[in-house]
């Protein structure tokens, strides 16, 4: 098949999913073009080129802007003569579906994977985003939810088009992410919390910093692994709360398995998600995990502690409990590793490729 993949994110979990799907599709023999921002915006462009796909740079930003009209015109040209278009993230999903709907030529099949519903961002835009998704939902032949919970939350918003939703849960390569092997360097005299993800409001690193400042156990260190727009604000918060000297900053890692292995506890304080790859990576790495109650966290199924999102006190209490009991951490880590077997990357990729084939047959 001649396939166009469109992605707004060029780093983080969504970009990793696009990278893996592109590699699998090219290996299967499909002719794949990936439209996403240029290499200066993140590693995805180089990843897909290395996989043997064609990269076409397009301007895609998280927020709506006037330049979206130009991007819409570019996407209309790119979809010509394609068998299938697979759109990743809400921004790519909106512009891509509008581009397909506006063409007078033979329309390709359309798959949309939001990775997290746009309206979960909240605030004044939530109602508008719900309305947009309900209007655009019929323009996709299939909408892929990456967790069962994401599908359930989406159905009442999408209306009749919710029947187009299928669940293909995110997966993890357990041959790369596992407990055994080298670990990142750390201070062995102090407990270490590790939080991996883009430094952003969504990933909730501020919650981890606030919880750190309230822990009963002295000397605990927090390692934030990632890059993003909230770095300066998070540094200011750590200084304000008097824990700046106990917060470690590590640049984005494409495969942060060494950081997971170094952790006493992995903290996943996201405010919204579809199914976090960080959660699956930490599970496969055999980590003790404290996570917020967002979509996809059901993957833990008891193999960790889940607390309310934005609940600093609950995070503090859970971390105190984890850090005080090495046997508890070890038990949770073993359970998490076992649970991760249900989220195999090969199965995820095979189901996506089978969906493409079924739509185009």
XYZ file of C-alpha atoms in Angstrom:
361
model
C 0.000 0.000 0.000
C 0.928 3.617 -0.483
C 0.525 5.068 3.007
C 0.756 8.605 4.381
C 1.365 8.982 8.126
C 0.882 12.427 9.659
C 2.135 13.311 13.144
C 2.297 16.593 15.033
C 4.548 15.367 17.882
C 8.155 14.709 16.868
C 9.398 13.515 20.265
C 7.990 11.649 23.226
C 5.578 8.738 23.271
C 3.546 9.588 20.170
C 6.707 9.990 18.087
C 7.974 6.640 19.361
C 4.701 4.999 18.316
C 4.953 6.545 14.839
C 8.575 5.477 14.559
C 7.762 1.874 15.460
C 4.763 1.707 13.136
C 6.783 3.196 10.273
C 9.592 0.691 10.764
C 7.117 -2.212 10.803
C 5.244 -0.928 7.749
C 8.401 -0.464 5.683
C 9.642 -3.906 6.720
C 6.325 -5.353 5.566
C 6.773 -3.782 2.129
C 4.518 -0.752 2.268
C 5.501 2.523 0.585
C 5.402 4.955 3.523
C 5.594 8.742 3.613
C 5.627 10.523 6.976
C 4.552 14.161 7.167
C 5.717 15.825 10.368
C 7.730 18.863 11.486
C 11.391 19.049 10.468
C 14.330 17.431 12.240
C 15.037 20.684 14.082
C 11.789 20.129 16.014
C 12.570 16.589 17.180
C 14.065 13.226 16.185
C 11.058 11.728 14.370
C 12.091 12.999 10.913
C 15.476 11.297 11.167
C 13.956 8.143 12.615
C 11.538 7.606 9.726
C 14.188 8.393 7.130
C 16.488 5.816 8.721
C 13.622 3.310 8.554
C 13.416 3.725 4.773
C 10.338 5.953 4.670
C 10.056 9.320 2.926
C 9.878 12.360 5.188
C 7.981 15.468 4.125
C 8.354 18.445 6.477
C 5.103 20.172 7.407
C 4.430 22.832 9.992
C 2.294 21.433 12.782
C 2.018 23.053 16.205
C 0.069 21.957 19.253
C -2.038 25.116 19.378
C -4.336 26.363 16.565
C -2.754 29.090 14.408
C -3.261 30.868 11.098
C -0.523 28.755 9.512
C -2.804 25.727 9.827
C -4.542 26.795 6.606
C -1.291 26.483 4.686
C -0.656 23.087 6.282
C -4.150 21.989 5.254
C -3.332 22.823 1.626
C -0.057 20.881 1.847
C -1.820 17.852 3.291
C -4.425 17.929 0.506
C -1.616 17.530 -2.011
C 0.085 14.789 -0.014
C -3.013 12.578 0.218
C -3.375 12.273 -3.557
C -3.087 8.704 -4.822
C -2.647 7.285 -1.324
C -4.345 4.085 -0.308
C -4.467 5.003 3.349
C -3.761 7.966 5.636
C -2.961 7.364 9.320
C -3.199 10.470 11.519
C -1.515 10.673 14.932
C -2.455 13.245 17.610
C -5.438 15.569 17.740
C -3.885 18.344 15.630
C -2.850 16.005 12.811
C -6.223 14.279 13.157
C -8.177 17.487 12.683
C -6.205 18.886 9.748
C -5.782 15.504 8.085
C -9.471 14.639 8.182
C -10.408 18.064 6.835
C -7.867 17.661 4.037
C -9.304 14.287 3.025
C -12.887 15.553 3.198
C -12.091 18.523 0.958
C -10.547 16.547 -1.873
C -12.563 15.788 -4.993
C -10.287 12.926 -6.001
C -10.506 9.329 -4.879
C -10.351 9.455 -1.130
C -7.979 7.194 0.784
C -9.038 5.238 3.829
C -8.453 7.228 7.013
C -7.281 6.006 10.420
C -7.040 8.430 13.342
C -5.154 7.678 16.567
C -5.551 10.571 19.045
C -3.224 9.049 21.703
C -5.137 11.232 24.208
C -8.439 12.996 23.597
C -8.050 16.705 22.892
C -10.725 17.773 25.365
C -8.867 16.193 28.303
C -6.598 19.229 28.309
C -9.482 20.940 30.090
C -10.010 24.635 30.584
C -12.103 26.898 28.386
C -11.218 24.984 25.213
C -12.538 21.608 26.402
C -16.114 22.129 25.171
C -14.886 23.396 21.799
C -12.564 20.410 21.374
C -15.377 17.995 22.220
C -17.512 19.614 19.557
C -14.747 19.466 16.952
C -14.086 15.789 17.609
C -17.798 14.952 17.355
C -18.041 16.751 13.996
C -14.863 15.217 12.560
C -15.341 11.683 13.874
C -17.386 10.474 10.850
C -14.516 11.509 8.543
C -12.317 8.678 9.833
C -12.939 5.102 8.735
C -11.474 3.920 12.049
C -10.548 5.703 15.271
C -7.906 3.830 17.236
C -8.046 4.132 21.024
C -4.780 3.110 22.672
C -6.489 1.847 25.822
C -9.872 0.434 26.787
C -10.458 3.403 29.088
C -9.740 5.855 26.276
C -12.361 4.166 24.107
C -14.935 4.290 26.898
C -14.356 7.997 27.537
C -14.551 8.777 23.825
C -17.797 7.002 22.942
C -20.318 9.438 24.487
C -18.489 12.405 22.952
C -18.144 10.942 19.455
C -21.825 10.084 19.177
C -22.921 7.655 16.424
C -19.397 7.663 14.935
C -18.145 5.965 18.101
C -18.976 2.690 16.328
C -15.856 3.324 14.238
C -13.647 3.047 17.339
C -11.345 0.075 17.792
C -8.997 -0.556 20.694
C -5.363 -1.302 19.892
C -3.463 -0.896 23.126
C 0.039 0.533 23.107
C 2.831 -1.994 23.399
C 6.400 -2.199 24.645
C 9.475 -4.079 23.458
C 10.216 -6.243 26.501
C 13.502 -7.396 24.986
C 14.798 -3.825 25.372
C 12.984 -2.881 28.547
C 13.711 -5.372 31.320
C 15.176 -5.248 34.848
C 18.560 -6.827 34.102
C 21.549 -4.909 32.805
C 23.475 -1.684 33.393
C 21.937 1.212 35.282
C 22.363 4.952 35.148
C 24.719 6.436 37.721
C 23.177 7.603 40.988
C 23.962 8.497 44.584
C 23.563 5.183 46.408
C 23.312 6.913 49.790
C 19.989 8.582 48.970
C 16.678 7.149 47.701
C 15.987 8.056 44.074
C 12.678 8.872 42.415
C 12.675 8.950 38.604
C 10.105 10.776 36.485
C 10.412 10.412 32.699
C 8.612 12.563 30.149
C 8.373 15.854 28.332
C 8.653 18.736 30.804
C 5.107 19.996 30.403
C 1.845 20.625 32.216
C 0.500 17.323 30.874
C 3.206 15.187 32.456
C 2.834 16.806 35.883
C 6.454 17.077 37.005
C 5.367 19.931 39.287
C 3.326 17.401 41.269
C 6.438 15.254 41.745
C 8.456 18.265 42.943
C 5.753 19.303 45.419
C 5.490 15.730 46.740
C 9.290 15.596 47.117
C 9.210 18.699 49.291
C 6.722 17.047 51.684
C 8.245 13.562 52.099
C 8.871 12.233 55.593
C 12.024 10.408 54.512
C 15.020 12.773 54.423
C 17.428 13.210 51.530
C 15.259 11.716 48.764
C 16.322 12.823 45.286
C 14.095 13.332 42.233
C 15.512 12.818 38.744
C 13.516 14.449 35.923
C 14.379 12.839 32.588
C 13.238 14.873 29.617
C 13.164 18.257 27.941
C 10.346 20.687 27.347
C 8.830 24.128 27.773
C 8.280 23.929 31.542
C 11.955 23.489 32.516
C 12.388 27.058 33.790
C 9.100 27.056 35.713
C 9.959 23.714 37.312
C 13.395 24.993 38.347
C 11.741 28.025 39.956
C 9.259 25.798 41.778
C 12.027 23.541 43.135
C 13.909 26.607 44.396
C 10.772 28.084 45.950
C 10.071 24.846 47.833
C 13.678 24.481 48.992
C 14.442 21.238 47.123
C 16.464 22.566 44.166
C 19.600 20.771 45.343
C 17.699 17.458 45.398
C 16.243 17.682 41.883
C 18.399 16.225 39.099
C 17.924 17.181 35.444
C 18.678 14.650 32.722
C 18.152 15.419 29.029
C 15.601 13.507 26.940
C 16.552 9.871 26.361
C 15.149 7.947 23.383
C 15.311 4.744 25.417
C 15.562 5.599 29.127
C 15.811 2.018 30.381
C 19.030 2.808 32.290
C 17.182 5.489 34.238
C 14.322 3.139 35.105
C 16.752 0.534 36.418
C 18.426 3.137 38.620
C 15.162 4.189 40.292
C 13.879 3.132 43.677
C 10.450 4.354 42.565
C 9.200 5.634 39.197
C 6.748 8.530 39.496
C 4.200 9.020 36.698
C 2.096 12.088 37.676
C 0.437 12.811 34.303
C -2.669 14.978 34.200
C -3.979 13.298 31.041
C -2.896 10.445 28.761
C -4.254 7.765 26.447
C -1.909 5.019 27.547
C 1.495 6.238 28.637
C 4.530 4.565 27.070
C 6.483 5.683 30.144
C 4.153 3.580 32.279
C 4.646 0.525 30.049
C 8.412 1.060 29.889
C 8.645 1.271 33.679
C 6.483 -1.825 34.070
C 8.622 -3.839 31.657
C 11.737 -2.623 33.494
C 10.394 -4.093 36.731
C 9.941 -0.789 38.560
C 7.930 0.088 41.618
C 5.506 2.717 40.298
C 3.328 5.480 41.716
C 1.038 6.814 38.983
C -1.878 9.196 38.626
C -5.321 7.903 37.761
C -5.465 8.754 34.050
C -6.570 6.785 30.994
C -4.392 3.728 30.441
C -3.271 3.359 34.046
C -5.473 0.274 34.227
C -2.478 -1.526 32.697
C -0.970 -1.635 36.206
C -3.946 -3.634 37.513
C -2.657 -3.572 41.090
C 1.044 -3.779 40.198
C 1.731 -0.342 41.669
C 0.017 2.470 43.547
C -2.479 4.672 41.692
C -3.539 8.023 43.164
C -5.740 10.896 42.060
C -4.250 13.244 39.508
C -3.110 16.596 40.911
C -3.312 15.123 44.430
C 0.041 16.086 45.971
C -0.841 14.677 49.383
C -1.788 11.305 47.906
C 1.465 11.185 45.937
C 3.441 12.073 49.060
C 1.739 9.349 51.097
C 2.209 6.722 48.390
C 5.889 7.608 47.976
C 6.428 7.492 51.744
C 4.889 4.022 51.770
C 7.001 2.793 48.857
C 10.292 4.251 50.078
C 9.864 2.864 53.584
C 9.486 -0.759 52.429
C 12.052 -2.362 50.093
C 10.127 -5.645 50.019
C 6.979 -3.834 48.923
C 8.899 -2.143 46.095
C 10.398 -5.435 44.968
C 6.990 -7.112 44.967
C 5.392 -4.361 42.944
C 8.315 -4.448 40.498
C 7.926 -8.172 39.892
C 4.177 -7.819 39.385
C 4.666 -4.923 36.981
C 7.140 -6.895 34.883
C 4.679 -9.780 34.671
C 1.775 -7.476 33.772
C 3.806 -5.897 30.963
C 3.627 -9.195 29.055
C 0.040 -8.268 28.134
C 1.317 -5.226 26.214
C 3.626 -6.695 23.615
C 4.825 -4.299 20.930
C 4.768 -6.946 18.209
C 1.077 -7.565 18.823
C 0.320 -3.828 18.750
C 2.093 -3.315 15.433
C 0.560 -6.411 13.866
C -2.951 -5.230 14.761
C -2.339 -1.778 13.271
C -1.022 -3.249 10.029
C -3.911 -5.720 9.889
C -6.332 -2.822 10.286
C -4.715 -1.071 7.301
C -5.039 -4.207 5.199
C -8.645 -4.841 6.191
C -9.676 -1.287 5.290
C -7.965 -1.395 1.907
C -8.963 -4.908 0.880
